[in-house]
Amino acid sequence: MADRNSRLKWPQIDGIISDLDGVLYRGNASIPDAIRAFGEWKAGGLPFCFVTNNSTHTPDDVVRKLDAFGLAIAPKDVVTSAITAAEFIRAKHPDASRVYVIGAPSLVKAIAEVGLETTDQKPEVVVMGLDRQISHDKMRIAVEAISHGAAFVGTNPDLLLPTAGGFEPGAGASIAAVAAATKVEPLIIGKPEPHMIETALSRLGTARSATLMIGDQVPTDIQAGKRAGLLTVLVTTGVPLREDPSLAPPDFIVSSLCEIEVAPAQAGCARQRRA
Ligand SMILES: [Mg+2]
């Protein structure tokens, strides 16, 4: 995959969909080239939308975090797996009202905002996201409910989450444990599934062929982009690249978002750098 960039020219780019963790920041540390590139794209009028598997962020959290790094965005520029999971449960289980949530306050809030009750009493749906206070007792309640027929929804399959100093276990690690105990496979909302990408595309209103998907993980970001019919860019600032021949490779690999060449009117730091 290493010489892929030399063979392919950058296409016409009218919009960008991008991951956040490992692309814009690692934990609480920003990735300066990425902040600069998005700042230039925004100044040039290139629309973008962030899609994050991380269910512990609300769109407002992301707005505040990026603002502190010097990038001003709006809540509508962020699609989270928590909100997408809540909307999915509401749509696919219209008769369900009781949901057991293992996850951060942002996931509990998203479930409440679509009119569902969060409870550990006879839940009809179990939804799991990243929960840094996860316990054996929470896992037991989830396993019991799913074994008694509750639907099993996972916000995202990520096994690892990049932090400022390394990695921590992602939601996928706990979801996998409950799946192993119940022998029930969860319905996954986040990337590599296309739900969030489709939401982002509808917000951007751009053609698939002129929309880039940027991410740091081949199994999630790149596969989601491919499934949605987008050109994909892997940036090597996040989770280390693991070659897996069973997965579709990215169309481009960059070490900095400044390498992405967009039309002159929207040129970012890549053009400045060459000048
Ligand atoms: Mg990432």
Tab-separated table of C-alpha atoms and ligand atoms in Angstrom:
chain	number	residue	atom	x	y	z
A	1	MET	CA	0.000	0.000	0.000
A	2	ALA	CA	2.987	2.291	0.517
A	3	ASP	CA	3.317	3.488	-3.106
A	4	ARG	CA	-0.430	3.917	-3.561
A	5	ASN	CA	-0.302	7.717	-3.361
A	6	SER	CA	2.167	7.987	-6.246
A	7	ARG	CA	-0.209	6.154	-8.577
A	8	LEU	CA	-3.432	7.948	-7.711
A	9	LYS	CA	-4.193	11.604	-8.201
A	10	TRP	CA	-6.358	13.378	-5.651
A	11	PRO	CA	-9.886	13.657	-7.017
A	12	GLN	CA	-12.173	16.666	-7.028
A	13	ILE	CA	-13.007	17.057	-3.330
A	14	ASP	CA	-16.295	18.804	-2.481
A	15	GLY	CA	-16.703	17.527	1.096
A	16	ILE	CA	-14.873	15.667	3.828
A	17	ILE	CA	-16.100	13.174	6.414
A	18	SER	CA	-13.554	12.488	9.121
A	19	ASP	CA	-12.935	10.476	12.236
A	20	LEU	CA	-11.820	12.405	15.359
A	21	ASP	CA	-9.797	10.223	17.801
A	22	GLY	CA	-6.358	9.603	16.325
A	23	VAL	CA	-6.988	12.088	13.503
A	24	LEU	CA	-7.630	15.488	15.191
A	25	TYR	CA	-6.267	14.508	18.603
A	26	ARG	CA	-4.943	11.722	20.742
A	27	GLY	CA	-6.684	11.893	24.117
A	28	ASN	CA	-6.319	15.504	25.196
A	29	ALA	CA	-3.375	16.260	22.903
A	30	SER	CA	-4.168	17.899	19.568
A	31	ILE	CA	-2.571	16.834	16.272
A	32	PRO	CA	-1.465	20.263	14.988
A	33	ASP	CA	-1.282	19.480	11.231
A	34	ALA	CA	-4.861	18.167	11.316
A	35	ILE	CA	-6.176	21.227	13.167
A	36	ARG	CA	-4.365	23.441	10.636
A	37	ALA	CA	-5.692	21.507	7.629
A	38	PHE	CA	-9.309	21.654	8.827
A	39	GLY	CA	-8.904	25.343	9.676
A	40	GLU	CA	-7.741	26.061	6.125
A	41	TRP	CA	-10.506	23.924	4.602
A	42	LYS	CA	-13.085	25.774	6.664
A	43	ALA	CA	-11.643	29.129	5.590
A	44	GLY	CA	-11.825	27.947	1.974
A	45	GLY	CA	-15.482	26.931	2.290
A	46	LEU	CA	-14.936	23.171	2.028
A	47	PRO	CA	-17.722	21.511	4.077
A	48	PHE	CA	-16.869	18.735	6.500
A	49	CYS	CA	-18.579	16.534	9.073
A	50	PHE	CA	-16.999	14.482	11.852
A	51	VAL	CA	-18.165	10.938	12.596
A	52	THR	CA	-16.977	9.449	15.860
A	53	ASN	CA	-17.388	5.929	17.157
A	54	ASN	CA	-16.623	7.294	20.617
A	55	SER	CA	-19.967	7.310	22.463
A	56	THR	CA	-18.535	9.224	25.450
A	57	HIS	CA	-18.592	12.530	23.515
A	58	THR	CA	-21.639	14.702	22.862
A	59	PRO	CA	-21.445	17.032	19.838
A	60	ASP	CA	-21.139	19.945	22.306
A	61	ASP	CA	-18.154	18.210	23.963
A	62	VAL	CA	-16.443	17.932	20.576
A	63	VAL	CA	-17.194	21.593	19.763
A	64	ARG	CA	-15.555	22.661	23.061
A	65	LYS	CA	-12.562	20.358	22.609
A	66	LEU	CA	-11.804	21.479	19.041
A	67	ASP	CA	-12.383	25.119	20.002
A	68	ALA	CA	-9.666	24.765	22.647
A	69	PHE	CA	-7.348	23.496	19.893
A	70	GLY	CA	-8.218	26.501	17.705
A	71	LEU	CA	-10.792	24.950	15.347
A	72	ALA	CA	-14.313	26.445	15.503
A	73	ILE	CA	-17.123	24.100	14.456
A	74	ALA	CA	-20.863	23.713	15.208
A	75	PRO	CA	-22.670	20.790	16.930
A	76	LYS	CA	-24.294	19.897	13.577
A	77	ASP	CA	-20.787	19.140	12.244
A	78	VAL	CA	-20.532	16.103	14.564
A	79	VAL	CA	-22.259	12.705	14.267
A	80	THR	CA	-21.711	10.455	17.305
A	81	SER	CA	-22.344	6.739	17.736
A	82	ALA	CA	-24.351	7.504	20.903
A	83	ILE	CA	-26.923	9.682	19.129
A	84	THR	CA	-27.013	7.399	16.080
A	85	ALA	CA	-27.559	4.361	18.358
A	86	ALA	CA	-30.445	6.088	20.159
A	87	GLU	CA	-32.093	7.092	16.871
A	88	PHE	CA	-31.572	3.561	15.521
A	89	ILE	CA	-33.194	1.923	18.593
A	90	ARG	CA	-36.140	4.330	18.396
A	91	ALA	CA	-36.628	3.543	14.686
A	92	LYS	CA	-36.019	-0.229	14.718
A	93	HIS	CA	-37.759	-1.032	18.016
A	94	PRO	CA	-40.781	1.298	17.966
A	95	ASP	CA	-42.608	-0.754	20.611
A	96	ALA	CA	-39.679	-0.852	23.043
A	97	SER	CA	-39.536	1.678	25.867
A	98	ARG	CA	-37.075	0.179	28.384
A	99	VAL	CA	-33.355	0.227	27.628
A	100	TYR	CA	-30.454	-0.904	29.786
A	101	VAL	CA	-27.432	1.291	29.112
A	102	ILE	CA	-23.819	0.437	29.766
A	103	GLY	CA	-22.031	3.579	28.717
A	104	ALA	CA	-21.067	7.145	29.464
A	105	PRO	CA	-23.513	9.912	30.511
A	106	SER	CA	-23.586	11.046	26.853
A	107	LEU	CA	-25.125	7.708	25.832
A	108	VAL	CA	-27.666	7.816	28.692
A	109	LYS	CA	-28.565	11.377	27.595
A	110	ALA	CA	-28.945	10.336	23.939
A	111	ILE	CA	-31.278	7.466	24.921
A	112	ALA	CA	-33.388	9.776	27.116
A	113	GLU	CA	-33.588	12.408	24.356
A	114	VAL	CA	-35.373	9.981	21.996
A	115	GLY	CA	-37.981	9.255	24.705
A	116	LEU	CA	-36.688	5.892	25.964
A	117	GLU	CA	-36.511	4.950	29.637
A	118	THR	CA	-33.155	3.760	30.983
A	119	THR	CA	-33.656	0.920	33.448
A	120	ASP	CA	-32.171	-2.349	34.680
A	121	GLN	CA	-35.705	-3.797	35.180
A	122	LYS	CA	-36.804	-6.088	32.323
A	123	PRO	CA	-35.111	-4.053	29.568
A	124	GLU	CA	-36.199	-4.768	25.990
A	125	VAL	CA	-32.931	-3.470	24.564
A	126	VAL	CA	-29.378	-3.507	25.948
A	127	VAL	CA	-27.078	-0.860	24.483
A	128	MET	CA	-23.368	-0.863	25.234
A	129	GLY	CA	-20.807	1.864	24.636
A	130	LEU	CA	-17.544	2.768	26.321
A	131	ASP	CA	-18.093	2.808	30.093
A	132	ARG	CA	-15.025	3.632	32.165
A	133	GLN	CA	-17.016	2.621	35.281
A	134	ILE	CA	-18.001	-0.776	33.879
A	135	SER	CA	-18.395	-3.468	36.551
A	136	HIS	CA	-19.110	-7.162	36.836
A	137	ASP	CA	-22.598	-6.281	38.069
A	138	LYS	CA	-23.362	-4.205	34.949
A	139	MET	CA	-22.117	-7.042	32.732
A	140	ARG	CA	-24.302	-9.522	34.668
A	141	ILE	CA	-27.443	-7.412	34.141
A	142	ALA	CA	-26.669	-7.107	30.414
A	143	VAL	CA	-25.982	-10.846	30.034
A	144	GLU	CA	-29.208	-11.771	31.881
A	145	ALA	CA	-31.349	-9.377	29.824
A	146	ILE	CA	-29.901	-10.514	26.492
A	147	SER	CA	-30.264	-14.171	27.521
A	148	HIS	CA	-33.951	-13.446	28.190
A	149	GLY	CA	-34.419	-11.991	24.712
A	150	ALA	CA	-33.479	-8.312	24.927
A	151	ALA	CA	-32.032	-6.878	21.692
A	152	PHE	CA	-28.273	-6.271	21.877
A	153	VAL	CA	-26.915	-3.049	20.366
A	154	GLY	CA	-23.284	-1.895	20.484
A	155	THR	CA	-22.281	1.699	19.750
A	156	ASN	CA	-18.966	0.716	18.140
A	157	PRO	CA	-16.601	-2.245	17.741
A	158	ASP	CA	-13.269	-0.510	18.541
A	159	LEU	CA	-11.024	-2.682	20.679
A	160	LEU	CA	-8.474	0.100	21.277
A	161	LEU	CA	-8.800	3.838	21.796
A	162	PRO	CA	-5.775	6.110	21.332
A	163	THR	CA	-4.848	8.202	24.373
A	164	ALA	CA	-2.216	10.903	24.794
A	165	GLY	CA	0.207	8.321	26.173
A	166	GLY	CA	-0.824	5.115	24.391
A	167	PHE	CA	-4.067	3.175	24.275
A	168	GLU	CA	-6.971	2.087	26.448
A	169	PRO	CA	-9.536	-0.685	25.839
A	170	GLY	CA	-12.423	0.496	23.674
A	171	ALA	CA	-16.141	-0.313	23.855
A	172	GLY	CA	-15.607	-3.267	21.536
A	173	ALA	CA	-13.599	-5.100	24.179
A	174	SER	CA	-16.510	-5.077	26.690
A	175	ILE	CA	-19.107	-5.715	23.979
A	176	ALA	CA	-17.089	-8.763	22.877
A	177	ALA	CA	-17.128	-10.084	26.455
A	178	VAL	CA	-20.949	-9.877	26.669
A	179	ALA	CA	-21.260	-11.394	23.182
A	180	ALA	CA	-19.023	-14.291	24.278
A	181	ALA	CA	-21.055	-14.878	27.453
A	182	THR	CA	-24.450	-14.790	25.713
A	183	LYS	CA	-23.423	-16.215	22.312
A	184	VAL	CA	-25.503	-13.358	20.845
A	185	GLU	CA	-23.861	-11.074	18.294
A	186	PRO	CA	-24.621	-7.372	18.849
A	187	LEU	CA	-25.955	-5.065	16.183
A	188	ILE	CA	-23.156	-2.527	15.771
A	189	ILE	CA	-24.012	1.101	14.989
A	190	GLY	CA	-20.608	2.765	14.517
A	191	LYS	CA	-18.016	2.331	11.817
A	192	PRO	CA	-17.434	0.012	9.890
A	193	GLU	CA	-21.232	0.006	9.599
A	194	PRO	CA	-22.465	2.786	7.306
A	195	HIS	CA	-25.170	4.391	9.540
A	196	MET	CA	-23.098	7.403	10.649
A	197	ILE	CA	-21.536	7.938	7.211
A	198	GLU	CA	-25.002	8.124	5.633
A	199	THR	CA	-26.092	10.679	8.256
A	200	ALA	CA	-22.967	12.753	7.556
A	201	LEU	CA	-23.470	12.552	3.764
A	202	SER	CA	-27.043	13.764	4.102
A	203	ARG	CA	-25.833	16.734	6.172
A	204	LEU	CA	-23.090	17.634	3.666
A	205	GLY	CA	-25.224	17.116	0.575
A	206	THR	CA	-22.130	16.237	-1.485
A	207	ALA	CA	-21.726	13.507	-4.103
A	208	ARG	CA	-20.161	10.274	-2.854
A	209	SER	CA	-17.528	10.389	-5.609
A	210	ALA	CA	-16.392	13.852	-4.438
A	211	THR	CA	-16.423	13.132	-0.691
A	212	LEU	CA	-13.377	11.873	1.192
A	213	MET	CA	-13.505	9.674	4.279
A	214	ILE	CA	-10.496	10.254	6.551
A	215	GLY	CA	-9.614	7.959	9.442
A	216	ASP	CA	-6.782	6.300	11.355
A	217	GLN	CA	-8.171	2.747	11.421
A	218	VAL	CA	-8.557	0.391	8.458
A	219	PRO	CA	-11.068	-2.003	10.131
A	220	THR	CA	-13.504	0.790	11.055
A	221	ASP	CA	-12.976	4.141	9.264
A	222	ILE	CA	-11.730	2.834	5.933
A	223	GLN	CA	-14.251	-0.026	5.696
A	224	ALA	CA	-17.136	2.328	6.555
A	225	GLY	CA	-16.004	4.774	3.870
A	226	LYS	CA	-15.660	1.994	1.294
A	227	ARG	CA	-19.097	0.571	2.116
A	228	ALA	CA	-20.599	4.026	1.598
A	229	GLY	CA	-18.815	4.393	-1.749
A	230	LEU	CA	-16.361	7.126	-0.710
A	231	LEU	CA	-12.671	7.555	-1.477
A	232	THR	CA	-10.745	6.807	1.693
A	233	VAL	CA	-7.653	8.303	3.301
A	234	LEU	CA	-5.748	6.592	6.094
A	235	VAL	CA	-3.730	8.960	8.289
A	236	THR	CA	-1.003	7.322	10.346
A	237	THR	CA	-1.352	9.524	13.440
A	238	GLY	CA	-3.565	7.160	15.445
A	239	VAL	CA	-3.811	3.425	16.000
A	240	PRO	CA	-0.829	1.621	14.375
A	241	LEU	CA	-1.488	0.182	10.912
A	242	ARG	CA	-2.029	-3.571	10.962
A	243	GLU	CA	-1.907	-5.192	7.532
A	244	ASP	CA	-4.991	-7.359	7.083
A	245	PRO	CA	-5.416	-8.756	3.568
A	246	SER	CA	-9.072	-9.573	4.271
A	247	LEU	CA	-9.907	-5.836	4.532
A	248	ALA	CA	-10.219	-3.371	1.666
A	249	PRO	CA	-7.137	-1.106	1.744
A	250	PRO	CA	-7.376	2.710	1.841
A	251	ASP	CA	-7.136	4.627	-1.444
A	252	PHE	CA	-4.545	6.994	0.021
A	253	ILE	CA	-2.181	6.842	2.998
A	254	VAL	CA	-0.817	10.078	4.480
A	255	SER	CA	1.246	10.879	7.552
A	256	SER	CA	-0.276	14.381	7.773
A	257	LEU	CA	-3.579	15.830	6.582
A	258	CYS	CA	-1.494	18.616	4.992
A	259	GLU	CA	-0.641	16.090	2.252
A	260	ILE	CA	-4.246	16.060	1.028
A	261	GLU	CA	-4.532	18.178	-2.118
A	262	VAL	CA	-7.834	19.945	-2.567
A	263	ALA	CA	-8.924	22.389	-5.284
A	264	PRO	CA	-6.894	25.658	-5.353
A	265	ALA	CA	-9.771	27.766	-4.009
A	266	GLN	CA	-9.901	25.541	-0.932
A	267	ALA	CA	-6.209	24.729	-0.684
A	268	GLY	CA	-4.943	24.124	2.802
A	269	CYS	CA	-1.525	23.789	4.294
A	270	ALA	CA	-0.360	21.355	1.571
A	271	ARG	CA	-0.472	24.122	-1.050
A	272	GLN	CA	1.159	26.637	1.260
A	273	ARG	CA	3.887	24.176	2.025
A	274	ARG	CA	4.704	23.604	-1.648
A	275	ALA	CA	4.626	27.313	-2.431
B	1	MG	MG	-9.806	6.968	15.228
